[in-house]
C-alpha positions as a LaTeX table, in Angstrom:
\begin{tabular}{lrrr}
\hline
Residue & $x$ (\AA) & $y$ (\AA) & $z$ (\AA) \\
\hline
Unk1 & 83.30 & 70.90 & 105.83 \\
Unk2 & 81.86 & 72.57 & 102.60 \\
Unk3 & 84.60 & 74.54 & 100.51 \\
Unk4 & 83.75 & 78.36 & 99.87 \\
Unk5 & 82.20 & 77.52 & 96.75 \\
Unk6 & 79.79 & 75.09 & 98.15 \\
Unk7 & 79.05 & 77.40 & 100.95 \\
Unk8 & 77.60 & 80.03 & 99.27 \\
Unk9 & 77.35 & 81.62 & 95.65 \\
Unk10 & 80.98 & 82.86 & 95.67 \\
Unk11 & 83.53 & 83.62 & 93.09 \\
Unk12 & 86.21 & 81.16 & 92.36 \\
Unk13 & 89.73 & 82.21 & 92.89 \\
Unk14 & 92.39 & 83.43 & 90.78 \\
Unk15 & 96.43 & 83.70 & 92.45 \\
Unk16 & 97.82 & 87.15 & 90.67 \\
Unk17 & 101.28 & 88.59 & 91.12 \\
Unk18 & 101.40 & 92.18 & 91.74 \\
Unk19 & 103.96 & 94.27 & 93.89 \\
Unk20 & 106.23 & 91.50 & 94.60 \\
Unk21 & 104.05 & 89.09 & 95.89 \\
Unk22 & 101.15 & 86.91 & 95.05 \\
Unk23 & 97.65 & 87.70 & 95.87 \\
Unk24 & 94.64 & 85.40 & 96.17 \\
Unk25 & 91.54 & 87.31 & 94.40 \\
Unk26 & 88.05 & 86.79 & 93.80 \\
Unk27 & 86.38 & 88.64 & 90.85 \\
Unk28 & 82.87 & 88.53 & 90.00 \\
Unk29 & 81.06 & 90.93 & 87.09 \\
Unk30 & 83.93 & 91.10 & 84.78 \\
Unk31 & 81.03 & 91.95 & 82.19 \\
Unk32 & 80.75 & 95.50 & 83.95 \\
Unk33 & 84.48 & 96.41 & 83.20 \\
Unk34 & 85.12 & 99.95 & 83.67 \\
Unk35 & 83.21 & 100.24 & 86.71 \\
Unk36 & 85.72 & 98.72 & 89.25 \\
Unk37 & 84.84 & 98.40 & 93.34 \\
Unk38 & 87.69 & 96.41 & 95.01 \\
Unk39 & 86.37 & 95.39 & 98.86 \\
Unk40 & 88.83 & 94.80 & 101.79 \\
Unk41 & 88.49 & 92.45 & 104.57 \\
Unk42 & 89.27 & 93.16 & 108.10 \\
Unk43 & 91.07 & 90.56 & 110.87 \\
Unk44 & 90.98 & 88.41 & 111.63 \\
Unk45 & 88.74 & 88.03 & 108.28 \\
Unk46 & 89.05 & 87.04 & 104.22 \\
Unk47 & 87.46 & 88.18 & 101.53 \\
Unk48 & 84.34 & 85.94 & 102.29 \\
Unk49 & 83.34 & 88.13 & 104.68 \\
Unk50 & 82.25 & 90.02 & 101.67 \\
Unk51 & 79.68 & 87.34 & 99.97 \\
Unk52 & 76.65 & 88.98 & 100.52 \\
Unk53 & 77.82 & 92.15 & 98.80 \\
Unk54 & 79.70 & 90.74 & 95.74 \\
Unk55 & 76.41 & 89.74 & 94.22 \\
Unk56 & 74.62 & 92.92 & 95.22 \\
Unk57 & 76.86 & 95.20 & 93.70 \\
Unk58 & 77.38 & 92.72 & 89.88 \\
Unk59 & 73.61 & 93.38 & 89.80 \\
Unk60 & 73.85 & 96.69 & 89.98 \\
Unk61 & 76.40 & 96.85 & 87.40 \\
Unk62 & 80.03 & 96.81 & 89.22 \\
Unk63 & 82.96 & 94.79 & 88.72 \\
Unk64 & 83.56 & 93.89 & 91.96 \\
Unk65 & 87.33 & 92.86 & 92.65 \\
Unk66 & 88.18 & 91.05 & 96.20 \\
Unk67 & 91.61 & 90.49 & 97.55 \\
Unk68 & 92.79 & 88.35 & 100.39 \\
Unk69 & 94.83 & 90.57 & 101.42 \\
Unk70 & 99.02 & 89.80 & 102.38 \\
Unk71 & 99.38 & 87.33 & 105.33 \\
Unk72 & 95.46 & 85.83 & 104.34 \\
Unk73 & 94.15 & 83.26 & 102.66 \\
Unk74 & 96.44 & 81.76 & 99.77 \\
Unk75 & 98.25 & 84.80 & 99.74 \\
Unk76 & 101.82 & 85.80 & 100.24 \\
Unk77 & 103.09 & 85.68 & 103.70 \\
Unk78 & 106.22 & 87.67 & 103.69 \\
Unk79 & 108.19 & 86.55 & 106.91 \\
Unk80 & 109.57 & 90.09 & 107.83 \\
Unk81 & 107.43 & 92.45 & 109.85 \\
Unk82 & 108.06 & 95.41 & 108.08 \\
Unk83 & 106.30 & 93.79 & 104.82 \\
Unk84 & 103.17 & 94.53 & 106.44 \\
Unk85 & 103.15 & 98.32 & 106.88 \\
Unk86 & 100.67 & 100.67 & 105.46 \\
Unk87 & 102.94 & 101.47 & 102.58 \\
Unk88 & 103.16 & 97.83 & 101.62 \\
Unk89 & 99.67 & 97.54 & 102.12 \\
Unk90 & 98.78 & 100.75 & 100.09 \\
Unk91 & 100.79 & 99.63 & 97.34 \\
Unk92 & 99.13 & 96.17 & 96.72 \\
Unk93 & 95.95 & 97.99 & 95.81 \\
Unk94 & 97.91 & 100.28 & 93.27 \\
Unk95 & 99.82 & 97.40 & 91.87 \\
Unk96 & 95.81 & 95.24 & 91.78 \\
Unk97 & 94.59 & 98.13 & 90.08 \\
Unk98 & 97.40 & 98.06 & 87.29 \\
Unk99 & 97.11 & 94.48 & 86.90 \\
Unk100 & 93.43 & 95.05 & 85.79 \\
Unk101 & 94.27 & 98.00 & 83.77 \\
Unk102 & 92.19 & 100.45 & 85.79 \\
Unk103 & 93.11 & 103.92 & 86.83 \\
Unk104 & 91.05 & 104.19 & 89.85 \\
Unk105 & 87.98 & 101.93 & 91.57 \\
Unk106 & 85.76 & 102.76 & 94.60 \\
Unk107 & 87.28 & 101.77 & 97.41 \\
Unk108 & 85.09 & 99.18 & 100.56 \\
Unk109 & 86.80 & 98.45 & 103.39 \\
Unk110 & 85.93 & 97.09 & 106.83 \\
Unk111 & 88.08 & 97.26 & 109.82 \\
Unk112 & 91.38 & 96.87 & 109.00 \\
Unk113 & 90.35 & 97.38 & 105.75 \\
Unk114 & 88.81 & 100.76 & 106.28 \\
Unk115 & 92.21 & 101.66 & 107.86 \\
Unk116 & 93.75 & 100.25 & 104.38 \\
Unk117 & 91.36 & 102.25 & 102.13 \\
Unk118 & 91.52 & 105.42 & 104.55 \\
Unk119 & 95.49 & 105.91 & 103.94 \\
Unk120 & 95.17 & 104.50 & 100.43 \\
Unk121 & 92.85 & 107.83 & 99.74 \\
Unk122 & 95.77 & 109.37 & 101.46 \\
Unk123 & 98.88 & 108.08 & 100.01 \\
Unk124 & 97.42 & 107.44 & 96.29 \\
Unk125 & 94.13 & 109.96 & 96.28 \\
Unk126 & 94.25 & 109.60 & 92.00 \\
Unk127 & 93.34 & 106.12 & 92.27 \\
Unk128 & 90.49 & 106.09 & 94.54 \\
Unk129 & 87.13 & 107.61 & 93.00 \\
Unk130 & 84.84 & 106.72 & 96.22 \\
Unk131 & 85.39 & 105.73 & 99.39 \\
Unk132 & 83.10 & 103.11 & 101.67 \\
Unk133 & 83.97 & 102.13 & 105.16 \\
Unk134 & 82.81 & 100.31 & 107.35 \\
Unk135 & 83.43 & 99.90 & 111.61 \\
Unk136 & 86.46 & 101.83 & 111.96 \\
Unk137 & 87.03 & 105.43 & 111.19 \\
Unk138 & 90.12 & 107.30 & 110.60 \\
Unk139 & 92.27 & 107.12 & 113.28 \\
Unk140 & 93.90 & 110.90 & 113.72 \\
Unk141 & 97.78 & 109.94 & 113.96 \\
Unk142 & 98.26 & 112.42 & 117.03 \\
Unk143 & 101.34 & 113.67 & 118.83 \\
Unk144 & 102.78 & 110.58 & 120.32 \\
Unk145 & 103.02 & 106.75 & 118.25 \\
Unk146 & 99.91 & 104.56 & 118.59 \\
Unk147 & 101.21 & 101.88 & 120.39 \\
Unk148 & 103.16 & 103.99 & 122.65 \\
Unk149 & 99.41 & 105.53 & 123.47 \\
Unk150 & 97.81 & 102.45 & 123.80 \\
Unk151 & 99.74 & 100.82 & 126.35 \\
Unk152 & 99.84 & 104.04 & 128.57 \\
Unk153 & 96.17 & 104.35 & 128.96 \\
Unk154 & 95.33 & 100.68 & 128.13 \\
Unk155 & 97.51 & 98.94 & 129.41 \\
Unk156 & 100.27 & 95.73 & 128.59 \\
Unk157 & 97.91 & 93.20 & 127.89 \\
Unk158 & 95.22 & 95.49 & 125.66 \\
Unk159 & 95.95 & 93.06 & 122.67 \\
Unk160 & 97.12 & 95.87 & 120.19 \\
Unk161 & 99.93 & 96.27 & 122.33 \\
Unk162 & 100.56 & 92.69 & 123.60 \\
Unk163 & 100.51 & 91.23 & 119.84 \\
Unk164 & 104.00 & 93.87 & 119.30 \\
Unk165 & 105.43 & 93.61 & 122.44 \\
Unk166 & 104.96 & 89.54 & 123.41 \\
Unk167 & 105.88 & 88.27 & 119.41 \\
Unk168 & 104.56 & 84.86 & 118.79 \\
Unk169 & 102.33 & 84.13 & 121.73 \\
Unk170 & 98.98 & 85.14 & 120.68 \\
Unk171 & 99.93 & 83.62 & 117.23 \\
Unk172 & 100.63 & 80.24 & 118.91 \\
Unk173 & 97.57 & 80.58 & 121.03 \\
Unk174 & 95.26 & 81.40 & 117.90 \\
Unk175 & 96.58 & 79.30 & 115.67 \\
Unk176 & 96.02 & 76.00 & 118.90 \\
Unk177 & 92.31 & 77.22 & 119.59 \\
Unk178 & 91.12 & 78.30 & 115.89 \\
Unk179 & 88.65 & 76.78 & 115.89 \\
Unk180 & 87.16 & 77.87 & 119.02 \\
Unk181 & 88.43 & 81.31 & 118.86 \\
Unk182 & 86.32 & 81.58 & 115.47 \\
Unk183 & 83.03 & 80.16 & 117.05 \\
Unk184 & 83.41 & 82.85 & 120.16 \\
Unk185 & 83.99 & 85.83 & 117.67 \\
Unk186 & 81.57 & 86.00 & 115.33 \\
Unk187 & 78.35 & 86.66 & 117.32 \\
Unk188 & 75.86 & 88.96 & 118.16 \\
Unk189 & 74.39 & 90.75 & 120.74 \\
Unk190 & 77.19 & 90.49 & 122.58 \\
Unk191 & 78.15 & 93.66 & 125.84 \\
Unk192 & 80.07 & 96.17 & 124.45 \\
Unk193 & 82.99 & 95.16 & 126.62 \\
Unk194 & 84.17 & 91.78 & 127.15 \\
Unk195 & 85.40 & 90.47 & 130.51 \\
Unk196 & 89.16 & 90.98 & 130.60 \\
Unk197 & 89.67 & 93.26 & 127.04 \\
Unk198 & 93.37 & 93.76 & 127.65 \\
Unk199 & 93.05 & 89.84 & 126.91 \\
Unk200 & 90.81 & 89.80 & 124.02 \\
Unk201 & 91.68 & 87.84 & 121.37 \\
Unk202 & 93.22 & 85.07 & 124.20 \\
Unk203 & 90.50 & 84.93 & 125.89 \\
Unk204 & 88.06 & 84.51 & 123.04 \\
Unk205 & 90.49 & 81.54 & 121.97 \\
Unk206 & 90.43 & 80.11 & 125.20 \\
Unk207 & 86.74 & 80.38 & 126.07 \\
Unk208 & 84.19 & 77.60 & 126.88 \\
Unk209 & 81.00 & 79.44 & 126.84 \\
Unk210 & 80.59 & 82.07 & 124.25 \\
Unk211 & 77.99 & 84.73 & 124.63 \\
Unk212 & 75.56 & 85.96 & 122.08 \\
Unk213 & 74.03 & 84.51 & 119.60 \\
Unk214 & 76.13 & 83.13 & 116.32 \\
Unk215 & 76.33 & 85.49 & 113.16 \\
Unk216 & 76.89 & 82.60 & 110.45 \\
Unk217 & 76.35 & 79.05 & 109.80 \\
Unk218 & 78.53 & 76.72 & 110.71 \\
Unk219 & 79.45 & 76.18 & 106.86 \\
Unk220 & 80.13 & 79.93 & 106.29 \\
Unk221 & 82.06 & 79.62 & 110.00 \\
Unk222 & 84.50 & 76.86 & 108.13 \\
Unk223 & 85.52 & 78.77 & 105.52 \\
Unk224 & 87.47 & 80.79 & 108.12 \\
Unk225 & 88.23 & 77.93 & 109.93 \\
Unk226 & 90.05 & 76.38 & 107.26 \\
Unk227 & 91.51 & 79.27 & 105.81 \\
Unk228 & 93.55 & 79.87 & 109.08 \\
Unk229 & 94.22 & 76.80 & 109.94 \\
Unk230 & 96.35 & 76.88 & 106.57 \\
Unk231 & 98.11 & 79.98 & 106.63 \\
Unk232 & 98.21 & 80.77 & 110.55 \\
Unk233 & 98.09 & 83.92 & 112.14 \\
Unk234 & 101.16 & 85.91 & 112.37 \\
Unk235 & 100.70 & 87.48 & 108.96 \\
Unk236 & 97.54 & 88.82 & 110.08 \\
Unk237 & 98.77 & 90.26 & 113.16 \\
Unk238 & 101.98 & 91.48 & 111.80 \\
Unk239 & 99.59 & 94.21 & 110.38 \\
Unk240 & 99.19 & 95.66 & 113.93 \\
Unk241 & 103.28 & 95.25 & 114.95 \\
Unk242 & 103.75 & 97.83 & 112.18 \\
Unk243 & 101.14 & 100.46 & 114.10 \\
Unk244 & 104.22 & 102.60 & 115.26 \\
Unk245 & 106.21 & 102.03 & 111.78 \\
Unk246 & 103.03 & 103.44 & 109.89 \\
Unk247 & 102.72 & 106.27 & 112.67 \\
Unk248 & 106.22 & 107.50 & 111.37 \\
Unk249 & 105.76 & 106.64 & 107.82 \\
Unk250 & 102.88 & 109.11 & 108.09 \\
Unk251 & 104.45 & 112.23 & 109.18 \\
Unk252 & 104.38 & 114.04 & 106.61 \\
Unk253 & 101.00 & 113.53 & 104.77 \\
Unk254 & 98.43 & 115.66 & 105.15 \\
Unk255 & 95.59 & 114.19 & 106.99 \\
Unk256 & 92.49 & 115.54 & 104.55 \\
Unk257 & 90.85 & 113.31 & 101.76 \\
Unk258 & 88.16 & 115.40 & 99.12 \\
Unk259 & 86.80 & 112.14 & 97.87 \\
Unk260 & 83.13 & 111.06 & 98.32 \\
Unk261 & 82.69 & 109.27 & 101.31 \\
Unk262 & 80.69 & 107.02 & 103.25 \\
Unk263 & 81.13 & 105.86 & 106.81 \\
Unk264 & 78.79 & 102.83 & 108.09 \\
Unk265 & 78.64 & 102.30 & 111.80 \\
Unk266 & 77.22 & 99.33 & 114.25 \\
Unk267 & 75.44 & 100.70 & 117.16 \\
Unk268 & 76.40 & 98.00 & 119.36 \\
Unk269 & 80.06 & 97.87 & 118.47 \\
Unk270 & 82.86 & 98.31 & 120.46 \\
Unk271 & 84.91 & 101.15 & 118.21 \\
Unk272 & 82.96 & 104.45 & 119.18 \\
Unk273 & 82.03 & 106.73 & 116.25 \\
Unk274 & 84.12 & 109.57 & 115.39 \\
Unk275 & 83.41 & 113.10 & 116.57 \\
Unk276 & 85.64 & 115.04 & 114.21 \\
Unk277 & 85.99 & 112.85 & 110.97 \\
Unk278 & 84.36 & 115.83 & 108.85 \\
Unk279 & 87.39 & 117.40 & 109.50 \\
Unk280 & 89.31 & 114.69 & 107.74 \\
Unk281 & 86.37 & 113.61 & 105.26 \\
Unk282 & 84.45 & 116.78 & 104.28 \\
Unk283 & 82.49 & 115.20 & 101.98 \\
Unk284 & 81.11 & 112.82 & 103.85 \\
Unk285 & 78.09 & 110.72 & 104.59 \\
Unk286 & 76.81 & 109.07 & 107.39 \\
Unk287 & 74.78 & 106.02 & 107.99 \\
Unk288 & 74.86 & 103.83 & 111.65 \\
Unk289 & 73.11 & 100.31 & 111.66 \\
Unk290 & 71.92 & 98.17 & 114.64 \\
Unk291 & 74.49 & 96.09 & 115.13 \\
Unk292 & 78.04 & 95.22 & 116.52 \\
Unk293 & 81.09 & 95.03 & 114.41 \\
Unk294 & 80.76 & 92.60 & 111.88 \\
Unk295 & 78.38 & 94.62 & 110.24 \\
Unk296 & 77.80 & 93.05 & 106.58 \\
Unk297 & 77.87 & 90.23 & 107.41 \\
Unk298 & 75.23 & 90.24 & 110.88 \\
Unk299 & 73.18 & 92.57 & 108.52 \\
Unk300 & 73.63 & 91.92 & 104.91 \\
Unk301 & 70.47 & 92.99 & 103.33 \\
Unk302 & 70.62 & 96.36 & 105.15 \\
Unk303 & 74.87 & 96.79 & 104.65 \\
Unk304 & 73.44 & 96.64 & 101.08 \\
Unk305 & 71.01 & 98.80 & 100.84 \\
Unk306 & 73.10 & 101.36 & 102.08 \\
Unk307 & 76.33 & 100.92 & 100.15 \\
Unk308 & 73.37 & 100.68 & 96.49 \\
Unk309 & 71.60 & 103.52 & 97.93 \\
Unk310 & 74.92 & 105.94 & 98.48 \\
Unk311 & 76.59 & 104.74 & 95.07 \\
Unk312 & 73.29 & 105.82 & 93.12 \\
Unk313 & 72.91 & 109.47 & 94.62 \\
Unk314 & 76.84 & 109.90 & 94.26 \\
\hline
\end{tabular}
C-alpha cells in the first residue's frame, strides 16, 4: 500500500505539542504566512480527507494548516473520555494557533469538524476571522441533553447513542472489520437511509456487498486504512461519548456567531439542511452541491470552487 505521500501530492508531517498533547499536522504554503486557514477532518476521517483543497487554497495564496485532530492519526490519544469534549477540542485550535504565532485563521471544517469550528466561533470568536463548513450545521443545544434526545426518538441502537451507552463494542467491531468498514463507507450514490441505521457504523463494518459506487482509489482508501489500523477507534468515538458533557458545558454561551460564514451542503446526504441557522449565523452564505456527505472529497473541483469563490468576495 502507497504511504500518503506517494498517494497523492500531500504535505509531509510535522508532530507539535500544544495544549498538553501532541498533534500530528500537515502544513503546506508556509510562504503565504499571515494568511492562515487551518481545515478539520470529520470521523471517522484524517486530515487527508482534505488533499484536494490544500493545494487549491496555497495557490491562491493561504497558508493552509491541517491537524489530525486528538484520538487520529499520530496524534495523542488521551485514555480518559472526558479529554475529548468540546472544550478540549476548542482549545487545541487556540493552543495550534499560538504555536504558529497567529492571532486568528479562517476556520474549514467538515462533519465533526464543522461541529469543532462551530463552537470554536463560539467559545473563542477573537480567533476565528471566517468560518467554512461543510455537511453538518449547528446543532441548536435545546432543552433536554443530546443523547438523552437521541435515544428517545431514535432509539438504543441509533449509533450516537449505542457508541456511549455499549463502551467498547463498536470500537472492537471497527477496529476487526477496518478494512471493510472503510471500503463500504466511502461511496456514492448511495439511499439516503441505510438498511438498519440504528446499526450504522456495525453494519457498514460487517457488510459483504456495499452499495454505490466508490469515492476514492484504492491508494487514497489505504491511507485511512492504515491510519486506523494504527491508532484504533475509541479516540475517535470518544468524541461522541462526550455529546451530553458538551451539552452542559454549553449552558451558558450564547448561541449567535457575527463572523462571515459559509455553509456547504450535499444534496444526497443524510444530515438535512438547517431551517433556522440564520438565526445562529446572520451573516451567512449558502451553497448546496450534488452529492452525499463526503462532499470534498466525491466533488473536489466543485468543493473548491466554492470555498475560492466565497474567500474572494469576503
Amino acid at each position: 500500500m502507497k504511504t500518503i505521500k506517494e498517494a497523492v501530492s500531500f504535505p509531509k508531517p510535522t508532530i507539535i505539542p500544544i495544549n498538553g498533547i501532541e498533534l500530528e499536522i500537515f502544513e503546506s504554503g508556509k510562504e503565504h504566512r499571515g494568511n492562515p486557514i487551518v481545515m478539520c477532518h470529520g470521523f471517522p476521517e484524517h486530515a487527508f480527507s482534505w488533499r484536494y483543497q490544500i493545494p487549491a487554497l496555497v495557490k491562491a495564496g493561504y497558508h493552509v494548516i491541517v491537524p489530525n485532530q486528538r484520538g487520529y492519526g499520530n496524534s495523542s490519544r488521551p485514555t480518559e473520555v472526558s479529554a475529548y469534549d468540546i472544550i478540549h477540542l476548542t482549545n487545541d485550535l487556540v493552543a495550534l494557533l499560538e504555536y504558529y504565532r497567529y492571532k486568528k485563521a479562517t476556520f474549514v471544517g467538515h462533519d465533526w469538524g464543522a461541529n469543532v469550528v462551530w463552537h470554536l466561533a463560539l467559545l473563542h470568536p477573537e480567533r476565528v476571522n471566517k468560518v467554512i463548513n461543510l455537511a453538518l450545521p449547528y446543532q441548536d443545544r435545546g432543552d433536554k441533553p443530546w443523547l438523552e434526545v437521541m435515544e428517545a426518538f431514535l432509539g438504543e441502537d441509533f449509533y450516537f447513542v449505542h457508541f456511549n451507552n455499549q463502551p467498547g463494542v463498536s470500537d472492537a467491531v471497527l477496529e476487526k472489520h477496518t478494512a471493510n468498514f472503510f471500503h463500504n463507507l466511502f461511496r456514492k450514490n448511495v439511499p439516503l437511509l441505510p438498511p438498519e441505521p440504528g446499526m450504522l457504523m456495525m453494519n457498514l463494518a460487517k457488510a459483504e456487498n456495499p452499495l454505490g459506487e466508490p469515492i476514492m482509489s484504492e491508494d487514497d482508501l489505504s491511507v485511512f486504512i492504515e491510519s486506523f489500523k494504527k491508532s484504533g477507534f475509541t479516540g475517535s468515538i470518544n468524541w461522541y461519548r462526550n455529546l451530553d458533557r458538551n451539552w452542559h458545558l454549553l449552558a451558558d454561551v450564547k448561541p449567535k456567531i457575527e463572523h462571515s460564514t459559509l455553509m456547504v451542503y450535499g444534496d444526497k446526504d443524510v444530515i438535512p439542511k438547517s431551517q433556522t441557522l440564520t438565526d445562529f449565523a446572520p451573516n451567512l452564505d449558502v451553497v448546496s452541491l450534488d452529492c452525499g456527505h463526503h462532499i470534498q472529497q466525491e466533488l473536489p473541483e466543485e468543493t473548491n470552487e466554492v470555498i475560492l469563490t466565497w474567500l474572494v468576495n469576503q
